[in-house]
XYZ file of C-alpha atoms in Angstrom:
686
model
C 80.340 103.341 102.899
C 79.230 100.030 103.660
C 77.954 97.174 101.935
C 81.238 96.054 99.582
C 79.949 93.078 98.017
C 82.437 91.709 94.922
C 81.314 89.550 91.954
C 81.657 85.620 92.841
C 83.791 85.579 89.395
C 86.394 87.975 91.191
C 90.011 86.609 91.265
C 91.723 89.144 93.135
C 89.255 88.600 96.306
C 90.295 86.305 99.467
C 87.375 85.514 100.782
C 88.716 84.513 104.753
C 85.991 82.951 104.731
C 86.496 80.071 102.538
C 89.035 77.601 101.305
C 92.026 77.352 102.169
C 91.643 79.903 105.096
C 88.269 79.251 106.679
C 88.755 81.676 109.329
C 85.795 81.542 111.364
C 83.404 84.700 111.961
C 81.594 83.851 114.658
C 83.829 85.331 117.531
C 84.064 81.640 118.711
C 87.242 80.339 116.903
C 90.567 81.869 117.100
C 91.413 82.769 113.628
C 94.937 84.290 114.752
C 96.616 81.344 112.365
C 94.540 81.418 109.768
C 94.231 85.515 109.138
C 98.437 85.244 109.354
C 98.609 82.781 107.025
C 96.909 84.851 103.981
C 99.000 88.011 104.681
C 102.014 85.581 104.031
C 100.683 83.720 101.075
C 100.776 87.792 99.547
C 104.199 88.210 100.014
C 105.299 85.113 99.429
C 103.933 85.434 96.033
C 106.092 89.331 95.829
C 109.006 87.098 97.330
C 108.752 84.156 94.495
C 108.674 86.895 91.470
C 111.882 89.226 92.794
C 113.486 86.170 93.583
C 113.209 85.461 89.752
C 114.221 89.127 89.433
C 117.003 88.699 91.049
C 117.926 86.148 89.317
C 118.135 87.403 86.116
C 119.782 90.259 86.800
C 122.608 87.750 87.529
C 122.092 86.252 84.908
C 123.797 89.445 82.824
C 127.012 89.658 82.069
C 126.636 92.899 81.619
C 128.177 94.936 84.731
C 126.232 98.038 84.451
C 122.443 95.810 82.780
C 119.498 97.401 82.913
C 115.917 95.463 83.046
C 113.259 98.473 84.323
C 113.712 102.131 85.154
C 115.294 100.619 88.786
C 116.601 96.998 88.157
C 119.693 97.224 87.063
C 123.784 96.663 87.832
C 125.704 99.642 88.629
C 129.383 98.446 88.188
C 128.592 94.816 88.409
C 126.973 95.630 91.704
C 122.935 94.691 91.684
C 120.090 97.079 92.235
C 117.103 94.851 92.904
C 114.159 97.250 93.987
C 111.684 95.580 93.430
C 109.946 92.421 91.092
C 110.436 93.239 87.898
C 106.596 91.798 87.215
C 104.291 92.118 90.119
C 102.762 89.144 91.052
C 98.934 88.610 90.681
C 96.890 91.127 92.938
C 94.991 90.164 96.231
C 92.732 91.764 98.667
C 92.736 90.076 101.636
C 88.720 90.432 102.106
C 87.206 89.853 105.336
C 82.709 89.051 105.130
C 80.530 90.456 107.765
C 81.122 88.652 111.214
C 83.669 89.178 114.455
C 86.848 87.107 113.502
C 88.760 86.730 116.725
C 92.332 86.619 117.638
C 95.226 86.348 119.791
C 98.136 88.087 118.496
C 98.930 90.202 116.043
C 97.866 89.964 112.204
C 100.593 90.432 110.069
C 102.640 88.640 107.478
C 105.893 86.433 108.714
C 108.147 85.870 105.970
C 111.769 86.751 108.024
C 114.131 89.538 106.279
C 112.602 89.452 103.047
C 114.239 92.723 101.600
C 115.648 94.096 98.197
C 119.388 94.724 97.485
C 120.387 97.830 96.346
C 124.429 98.121 95.308
C 123.976 94.275 95.782
C 123.542 94.817 99.851
C 120.027 93.863 101.414
C 118.266 97.022 102.010
C 114.647 97.724 102.775
C 111.782 95.535 103.951
C 108.632 94.420 100.942
C 106.024 94.705 102.690
C 104.021 96.120 99.619
C 100.411 95.558 98.376
C 98.978 94.604 101.627
C 95.368 95.608 101.187
C 92.675 94.657 104.137
C 89.183 95.069 103.188
C 85.474 94.640 105.602
C 82.349 94.096 103.425
C 81.102 97.095 106.520
C 82.675 99.334 109.697
C 79.952 98.120 111.124
C 79.852 94.665 110.854
C 83.177 93.427 110.395
C 85.398 93.407 113.426
C 88.607 91.876 114.273
C 87.990 91.144 117.846
C 90.802 90.658 120.470
C 90.618 88.167 122.987
C 90.807 89.464 126.266
C 94.092 89.125 129.306
C 96.322 88.194 126.880
C 100.102 88.435 128.506
C 101.507 89.797 125.262
C 99.481 92.742 125.295
C 99.845 93.509 128.978
C 101.202 97.489 129.967
C 104.622 99.108 128.741
C 104.154 97.187 125.366
C 102.923 98.485 122.224
C 101.950 95.566 120.207
C 99.345 95.943 117.174
C 96.183 93.900 116.455
C 97.358 94.613 112.708
C 100.684 95.083 111.373
C 101.836 97.139 108.119
C 105.480 95.910 108.667
C 107.237 94.221 110.750
C 111.390 95.469 109.953
C 112.098 99.371 110.872
C 111.601 101.055 107.850
C 111.155 101.229 104.115
C 110.559 103.187 101.262
C 108.823 100.841 98.881
C 105.960 99.805 100.538
C 103.643 101.577 98.278
C 99.699 100.563 98.026
C 98.816 99.248 101.360
C 95.223 99.774 102.254
C 92.841 99.072 105.407
C 89.277 100.069 104.864
C 85.558 99.352 106.955
C 86.923 97.247 109.557
C 86.503 97.448 113.376
C 89.007 96.584 115.306
C 88.288 95.860 118.906
C 90.742 95.315 121.543
C 88.535 94.296 124.410
C 89.796 94.099 127.691
C 93.087 94.030 129.426
C 95.080 94.687 127.587
C 96.730 97.532 128.059
C 99.612 97.312 125.459
C 97.604 96.588 122.342
C 97.405 98.823 119.416
C 94.704 99.023 117.037
C 96.607 99.625 113.572
C 100.266 99.669 112.865
C 100.465 101.426 109.433
C 103.049 102.310 107.195
C 103.482 103.160 103.983
C 105.476 104.350 101.272
C 103.801 106.855 98.116
C 100.390 106.104 98.150
C 98.320 104.117 101.543
C 95.621 104.368 103.244
C 93.249 103.849 106.348
C 89.503 104.640 105.816
C 86.275 104.092 107.094
C 87.664 102.436 110.720
C 86.493 101.924 114.403
C 89.074 101.029 116.653
C 88.106 100.664 120.090
C 88.963 99.863 123.248
C 86.142 98.553 125.573
C 87.851 99.352 129.223
C 89.526 102.412 127.681
C 93.389 101.143 127.952
C 95.783 100.443 125.219
C 98.623 102.543 124.104
C 97.526 103.302 120.716
C 94.503 103.413 118.249
C 96.363 104.248 115.342
C 99.746 105.008 114.756
C 102.626 105.626 112.512
C 105.898 105.099 114.282
C 108.679 103.404 111.577
C 110.903 106.111 110.040
C 110.762 106.904 106.719
C 106.535 106.883 106.373
C 105.255 108.519 103.394
C 102.055 109.912 101.607
C 99.844 107.885 104.422
C 96.095 109.197 104.459
C 93.904 108.321 106.421
C 90.100 109.121 106.732
C 86.814 108.370 108.264
C 88.869 107.400 111.526
C 86.762 106.451 114.772
C 88.993 105.698 117.629
C 87.858 105.437 121.650
C 90.300 104.630 124.534
C 93.544 104.122 124.381
C 96.847 106.401 125.616
C 97.032 107.714 122.381
C 94.581 107.635 119.749
C 96.321 109.107 116.883
C 100.645 108.795 116.925
C 102.653 109.582 114.078
C 106.172 110.060 114.770
C 109.742 109.980 113.475
C 110.535 111.179 109.626
C 106.514 110.510 108.366
C 104.105 112.535 105.851
C 100.886 111.785 106.655
C 97.468 113.651 106.297
C 93.887 113.016 108.319
C 90.338 113.831 107.953
C 87.221 113.144 109.383
C 88.634 111.940 112.392
C 86.902 111.351 115.846
C 88.818 111.061 119.100
C 87.027 109.844 122.206
C 87.893 109.170 125.303
C 91.796 109.022 124.906
C 94.304 108.940 128.320
C 97.164 110.581 127.397
C 96.728 113.073 124.241
C 93.889 112.558 121.185
C 96.717 112.768 118.740
C 100.300 113.161 119.001
C 102.703 114.156 116.376
C 106.772 114.282 116.392
C 108.965 114.296 113.903
C 106.652 114.506 110.981
C 104.606 116.304 108.972
C 101.094 115.912 109.837
C 97.703 117.752 108.334
C 94.267 117.495 110.198
C 91.124 118.645 108.442
C 87.673 118.536 109.961
C 88.989 116.769 113.380
C 86.558 116.641 116.683
C 88.019 116.055 120.203
C 85.574 115.207 122.955
C 88.447 114.146 125.480
C 89.932 115.942 129.469
C 93.000 115.236 128.150
C 94.989 117.943 124.982
C 93.371 116.948 121.891
C 96.879 117.247 120.702
C 100.731 117.474 121.375
C 102.690 118.750 118.222
C 106.177 117.546 120.250
C 109.145 117.460 117.162
C 111.475 120.264 116.992
C 111.560 119.033 112.994
C 107.580 117.935 113.434
C 104.924 120.505 110.341
C 101.624 119.844 112.063
C 99.168 121.883 110.275
C 94.932 122.000 111.812
C 91.947 122.972 110.001
C 88.189 123.006 111.135
C 88.731 121.363 114.441
C 86.504 120.898 117.286
C 87.917 119.806 120.865
C 85.079 119.556 123.158
C 85.416 118.404 126.968
C 88.696 119.865 128.121
C 90.687 120.687 131.428
C 89.720 123.897 132.369
C 93.861 124.256 133.418
C 95.041 122.400 130.319
C 95.186 123.445 126.611
C 93.362 121.922 123.622
C 96.647 122.100 121.892
C 99.750 121.273 123.552
C 102.759 122.672 121.219
C 106.166 122.310 122.402
C 108.106 122.015 119.459
C 108.465 122.332 115.338
C 106.014 124.095 112.943
C 102.467 124.677 112.969
C 99.208 125.991 111.530
C 96.070 126.383 112.621
C 92.744 127.481 111.246
C 88.953 127.878 111.965
C 89.431 126.161 115.762
C 87.008 125.605 118.333
C 87.390 124.119 121.710
C 85.050 124.149 124.857
C 86.242 123.336 128.596
C 89.590 124.230 127.989
C 91.938 126.994 129.728
C 92.803 127.626 126.509
C 93.135 126.960 122.749
C 96.776 127.237 122.155
C 99.471 126.740 125.022
C 101.013 129.444 125.901
C 104.794 129.122 127.150
C 106.882 130.240 124.374
C 107.257 133.757 123.928
C 106.075 133.249 120.052
C 102.407 132.057 120.527
C 100.058 134.599 121.963
C 100.178 137.278 123.865
C 96.868 136.775 125.451
C 95.302 133.596 126.022
C 92.458 132.125 123.094
C 89.895 130.069 124.595
C 87.113 129.248 122.081
C 87.524 130.527 118.734
C 91.406 130.910 117.087
C 90.894 131.946 113.071
C 94.389 131.902 112.165
C 97.433 130.961 113.276
C 101.174 130.178 111.795
C 104.110 130.104 114.031
C 107.245 131.969 112.533
C 104.408 132.963 109.698
C 103.804 134.370 107.074
C 105.938 135.124 104.709
C 105.345 137.213 102.226
C 107.809 138.675 99.027
C 104.984 141.572 97.946
C 103.876 143.861 101.268
C 100.066 143.147 101.532
C 97.520 143.692 104.286
C 96.349 141.252 106.904
C 98.278 137.987 104.666
C 96.537 135.303 105.396
C 96.057 131.675 103.635
C 93.200 131.322 100.563
C 91.071 129.409 103.401
C 89.361 128.200 100.033
C 85.863 126.584 100.177
C 86.556 122.634 100.047
C 83.981 120.274 99.126
C 84.007 116.859 100.573
C 85.064 114.191 97.598
C 81.737 113.198 96.700
C 80.434 109.689 97.239
C 79.975 107.040 94.648
C 77.437 104.561 94.862
C 78.531 101.169 95.575
C 76.569 99.087 92.702
C 75.258 95.532 93.846
C 77.560 92.790 92.066
C 75.074 91.819 89.330
C 75.457 95.578 87.907
C 79.496 94.984 87.550
C 80.997 93.478 84.197
C 85.306 91.987 84.001
C 86.834 93.168 81.543
C 87.685 89.978 80.752
C 84.366 88.821 79.546
C 85.098 91.219 76.335
C 88.004 88.559 75.465
C 90.434 91.397 78.109
C 93.783 88.999 79.607
C 96.165 90.029 81.729
C 98.607 88.372 79.962
C 100.990 91.876 80.018
C 101.427 89.930 76.323
C 97.641 90.628 74.441
C 96.454 93.976 73.373
C 93.199 93.762 75.212
C 92.497 97.857 73.746
C 89.246 96.554 71.903
C 87.583 94.472 75.324
C 87.982 97.055 77.401
C 86.666 99.461 75.004
C 83.825 96.903 74.533
C 83.371 96.908 78.279
C 83.379 99.946 78.914
C 80.306 99.896 76.175
C 78.538 97.715 77.276
C 76.347 99.918 79.699
C 77.476 98.350 83.299
C 77.979 100.993 85.529
C 80.982 99.793 86.898
C 83.644 97.732 84.828
C 86.306 95.517 86.765
C 89.952 94.535 85.959
C 90.762 90.431 86.745
C 94.411 89.409 87.809
C 97.451 90.149 85.698
C 99.235 92.827 84.215
C 96.762 94.166 80.718
C 98.936 95.489 77.962
C 97.385 98.630 76.207
C 98.109 100.622 72.651
C 95.253 102.764 72.377
C 92.958 105.171 73.276
C 90.097 103.895 75.996
C 87.021 106.013 76.337
C 84.889 105.887 79.407
C 81.486 106.652 78.333
C 78.488 108.504 80.762
C 77.225 105.048 81.244
C 80.034 104.160 83.600
C 79.906 105.230 87.356
C 82.768 102.727 88.433
C 86.611 101.595 87.179
C 87.803 99.665 89.287
C 91.063 97.864 88.375
C 91.475 95.528 91.755
C 95.311 96.549 91.339
C 96.077 95.464 88.471
C 99.112 96.281 86.934
C 99.343 97.888 83.086
C 101.753 97.843 80.271
C 101.784 100.581 77.793
C 102.150 99.103 73.723
C 104.774 100.452 71.173
C 102.305 103.197 69.896
C 100.428 104.290 72.682
C 103.693 105.536 74.957
C 104.952 107.984 72.451
C 101.769 109.976 71.582
C 102.196 113.026 74.301
C 98.928 115.036 75.538
C 97.255 111.369 75.189
C 95.055 110.185 77.875
C 95.433 106.421 77.567
C 92.655 106.280 79.591
C 89.852 109.215 78.336
C 86.552 110.703 79.888
C 84.144 111.664 77.328
C 80.348 113.051 77.713
C 78.357 114.953 80.812
C 76.755 113.180 83.752
C 75.797 114.667 86.651
C 76.580 111.074 88.355
C 80.172 111.648 89.567
C 82.791 108.672 87.577
C 85.409 107.572 90.329
C 88.685 105.650 88.895
C 90.326 103.618 91.672
C 92.667 100.993 92.671
C 95.118 100.640 90.591
C 98.279 99.913 90.926
C 100.611 99.933 87.446
C 104.223 99.196 88.073
C 107.352 99.700 85.601
C 106.534 98.364 82.101
C 103.608 101.374 82.310
C 105.222 104.394 80.955
C 105.971 106.489 77.963
C 105.011 110.217 76.811
C 101.109 109.639 77.458
C 98.924 110.290 80.686
C 97.189 107.723 82.349
C 93.759 109.798 81.795
C 92.732 112.802 79.893
C 89.599 114.463 81.499
C 87.466 115.657 78.279
C 84.065 117.006 79.755
C 83.020 118.619 82.402
C 81.590 115.928 84.436
C 83.034 115.457 88.173
C 85.959 112.883 88.736
C 87.308 110.644 91.085
C 90.379 109.636 91.396
C 91.614 107.850 94.485
C 94.238 104.777 95.624
C 95.772 105.298 92.521
C 100.145 103.997 92.187
C 101.222 104.638 88.353
C 104.463 103.957 88.754
C 105.893 105.048 85.423
C 103.637 107.661 83.791
C 102.581 111.039 84.451
C 98.822 111.003 85.455
C 95.772 113.463 85.199
C 95.296 116.336 82.698
C 92.122 118.352 81.790
C 91.372 119.191 77.641
C 87.982 120.628 78.815
C 87.501 122.968 81.214
C 85.073 123.996 84.294
C 84.929 120.418 85.802
C 85.753 119.525 88.717
C 88.363 116.767 90.057
C 89.207 115.086 93.531
C 92.611 113.207 93.629
C 92.783 111.341 97.204
C 96.054 108.879 97.619
C 97.491 108.990 94.584
C 101.282 108.967 92.709
C 103.420 108.005 90.557
C 106.375 108.727 89.086
C 107.953 110.287 85.744
C 109.863 107.489 84.253
C 113.125 107.739 84.970
C 116.504 106.071 85.856
C 116.982 107.310 89.150
C 119.733 110.198 89.442
C 118.673 111.410 85.280
C 119.018 114.661 87.100
C 122.527 115.185 87.413
C 123.999 112.316 85.157
C 125.664 113.501 81.776
C 124.819 110.594 79.990
C 122.632 108.103 79.683
C 122.945 105.262 81.285
C 123.327 101.969 78.674
C 119.999 100.374 77.455
C 118.269 103.758 78.942
C 117.028 105.074 75.761
C 113.850 102.328 75.419
C 112.667 103.739 78.182
C 110.838 106.695 76.495
C 109.813 109.293 79.363
C 109.890 113.252 79.547
C 109.737 115.184 82.359
C 108.810 118.097 80.940
C 105.373 116.336 81.223
C 102.995 117.817 84.581
C 102.517 114.887 86.707
C 99.016 116.406 87.405
C 98.208 119.206 85.065
C 94.752 120.949 85.686
C 93.659 124.628 83.389
C 90.881 126.678 84.292
C 89.596 123.970 86.683
C 88.464 122.963 90.237
C 91.007 120.400 91.657
C 90.625 119.213 95.408
C 94.181 116.752 96.146
C 94.002 114.432 99.805
C 97.450 113.360 99.946
C 98.864 112.975 96.259
C 102.843 111.614 95.992
C 104.110 113.380 92.219
C 107.810 112.683 91.675
C 110.526 113.159 89.741
C 108.555 115.434 87.129
C 109.908 118.732 85.931
C 106.846 120.389 86.732
C 105.184 118.079 89.322
C 102.072 119.929 89.627
C 100.476 122.847 87.255
C 97.615 124.536 88.189
C 97.047 126.861 84.899
C 94.200 129.870 85.742
C 92.061 127.147 88.783
C 91.389 126.270 91.743
C 93.495 123.956 93.379
C 93.432 122.720 96.951
C 95.778 120.208 98.345
C 95.737 118.820 101.375
C 99.332 116.201 102.137
C 101.939 116.101 99.770
C 105.740 114.352 99.031
C 107.795 115.135 95.478
C 111.303 113.725 94.747
C 113.914 115.203 93.379
C 114.609 118.724 91.524
C 111.808 120.144 89.288
C 109.430 122.375 91.076
C 106.576 121.211 93.215
C 103.280 123.018 92.535
C 103.417 125.736 89.483
C 100.836 128.403 89.322
C 99.731 131.130 86.262
C 97.404 133.073 84.580
C 95.609 133.892 87.933
C 95.067 130.485 89.769
C 94.442 130.094 92.837
C 96.349 127.579 95.178
C 96.222 126.195 98.199
C 99.273 123.893 99.800
C 98.119 122.849 103.435
C 100.851 120.138 104.762
C 103.455 119.176 101.789
C 107.621 117.823 102.228
C 109.366 118.293 99.075
C 112.153 116.028 98.758
C 115.256 115.708 96.949
C 116.046 119.564 95.650
C 119.585 118.693 94.647
C 121.048 121.611 94.924
C 119.633 122.725 91.424
C 118.071 126.548 90.263
C 114.026 125.256 90.124
C 111.902 126.855 92.530
C 109.898 124.660 95.038
C 106.959 126.611 94.235
C 106.291 129.192 91.453
C 103.740 131.734 91.119
C 103.361 133.668 88.615
C 100.151 136.563 88.624
C 98.327 134.046 91.249
C 96.955 133.596 94.405
C 98.828 130.776 96.850
C 99.925 129.929 100.200
C 101.305 127.052 101.404
C 102.468 125.445 104.582
C 105.257 123.321 103.414
C 108.841 121.831 104.528
C 111.150 120.559 102.500
C 114.354 117.818 103.204
C 117.246 116.696 102.336
C 120.213 114.578 103.386
C 123.091 116.076 102.487
C 123.617 119.393 101.302
C 123.798 118.612 98.102
C 120.310 118.211 98.113
C 118.721 121.410 99.544
C 116.549 123.576 97.047
C 118.221 126.544 96.690
C 114.799 128.715 95.733
C 111.791 128.412 97.993
C 109.415 130.641 96.241
C 109.468 132.165 93.162
C 106.447 134.718 92.302
C 106.121 137.617 90.124
C 104.071 140.024 89.670
C 102.853 142.030 86.781
C 106.585 142.076 85.960
C 108.817 142.040 89.427
C 110.242 138.869 90.047
C 111.305 138.424 93.585
C 112.671 135.023 95.648
C 111.868 132.946 99.111
C 115.602 131.862 99.249
C 116.675 128.894 101.520
C 118.820 131.360 103.550
C 115.743 133.676 104.282
C 113.716 130.499 106.491
C 113.435 128.850 109.091
C 116.061 125.113 109.469
C 113.758 122.043 110.341
C 116.099 119.034 109.813
C 119.683 118.723 108.823
C 119.798 122.129 107.404
C 116.457 121.572 105.387
C 113.735 124.848 105.779
C 110.109 124.734 106.367
C 107.349 127.323 104.896
C 105.892 128.653 107.964
C 103.080 129.936 105.702
C 103.953 131.463 102.645
C 100.768 134.164 101.511
C 102.058 135.608 97.791
C 100.039 138.542 96.758
C 97.055 138.661 94.987
C 97.446 138.882 91.344
C 95.901 142.524 90.110
C 95.442 141.235 86.701
């Protein structure tokens, strides 16, 4: 998609060419200082709100004081994970042009960390959003021959992290840009990306003019999670894409050209690639992590070395399907006894190391290989077709009930409805009619009113009316005051729905009340409310009763529905993702805490490619449930201590017979965690 333009009244947009930044878009004047200032201003606003929350909690005399689900004291020790109230959301926007830089563009606020049990803990690099007007015409250009980017360095042009690791870098986004590292900068990396739970990089072209450079796109800091990359074109560099350490990522529609070492390199990470094309003499992929889990589907590897392999698979676990190769000696190196007896040269239909794993006997077990459509494109309307909910009386003050005003905006006949800055209180159901094609929350915050939070089986937003045009709901960061028994969206029509770039911290996300529709979910995550550890505590904490939640509500509930999910992050529900009689495809997922990650029943079809199930807490909830249905899964688990693992990994019931796949039945991958190299359930006979 090209041509991202916004109404002039949109206060969320920081146009870097306008005051106070005045970045030059002609490519003649160095913009480094002004762009760094924009990053710093965003982070400073976040730090200011954090310090207000810290002061508020310090002033509370109760040694177990509770402000929100995760902001509290524990026996007098402070836990300030993030601010109670988010600062005004901002998007760093680059109009078409060339922006010359001479050093890394990032924030430079030293030692901004949250507090856990009274101690400084994790870096607060959250809500960094970078958007160009168009990939083709918006260019960030590194000056040639810079000493800071000399050989031996790994210095990014754009960086989303300055420290080592964190797990609260929510909702970081970069889209619609070209990053050009110029010439004579062999130590340059295009983008050093980092996110947790939600984060995306889309429509990027990352190039080196002389072919030299360290890495095009890297995720190399520990604990990065739920990172989604889409429509990335990378030319030059030693590594096109590099994902290392404990990271979880998914990439789709990727083109890699003219790399010097490897097209893509994966270490101890869980990474999925779909529709990846490599035009390289060197190997297209190296899977090198002892606990790594790499899935590649629908790939084309061209131009290879006739004495080398397209995929250099050394350690860990790998799942391959529909791989085409040309020029290489073989598709996968054959120096491991459990790979291939004979080289596979030009086409590989399917392969899973250490798999498949079965609970019922079946002939020729293989993955479901569902037919998966691409996420539809929704036209980006001209600004005159947008309308802001504030125009109808909505207020982002967190106090005013904006339900009726938002409904009036939805009924206005405009095709794009957008939100202003701040936090919007909603206390009733808002219907989205078929005249609306796009709801852009502009990364505002939401809060639940006293009534809506007590209404189970109710969508705060309800999609109604039929239309051949898809509806997209996008760009939301709703935090801990948006909670309760309701759900973010009820899909009450057969209209195709797209959920994109949504982070909903304390509320379930989706259910459908009308069957036979289609939903696309892309970079969406959230948490069923609840103070951490609710599953293992015998008694509620003092003050916890004011936060209404029910962990039995699924984060995603699909009933007789077709659902196609690209990188989702459901947490803390006892039923994270439920497929009741429908078709569900998931590429990229992280879940957290005990409960069932994927539950399929009533003859449903579920395929999971590349997921990490985190912290099972040693309870008897199966990670995956298959009840008379059709399931295949390439999934890893992760626990940091022995009590955090999943004793039962898969429970499969077919025609009244239940069998279990337990932890001890599967290969170890990290610290006692296990890998499901490929589980294939028996097809239902019902």
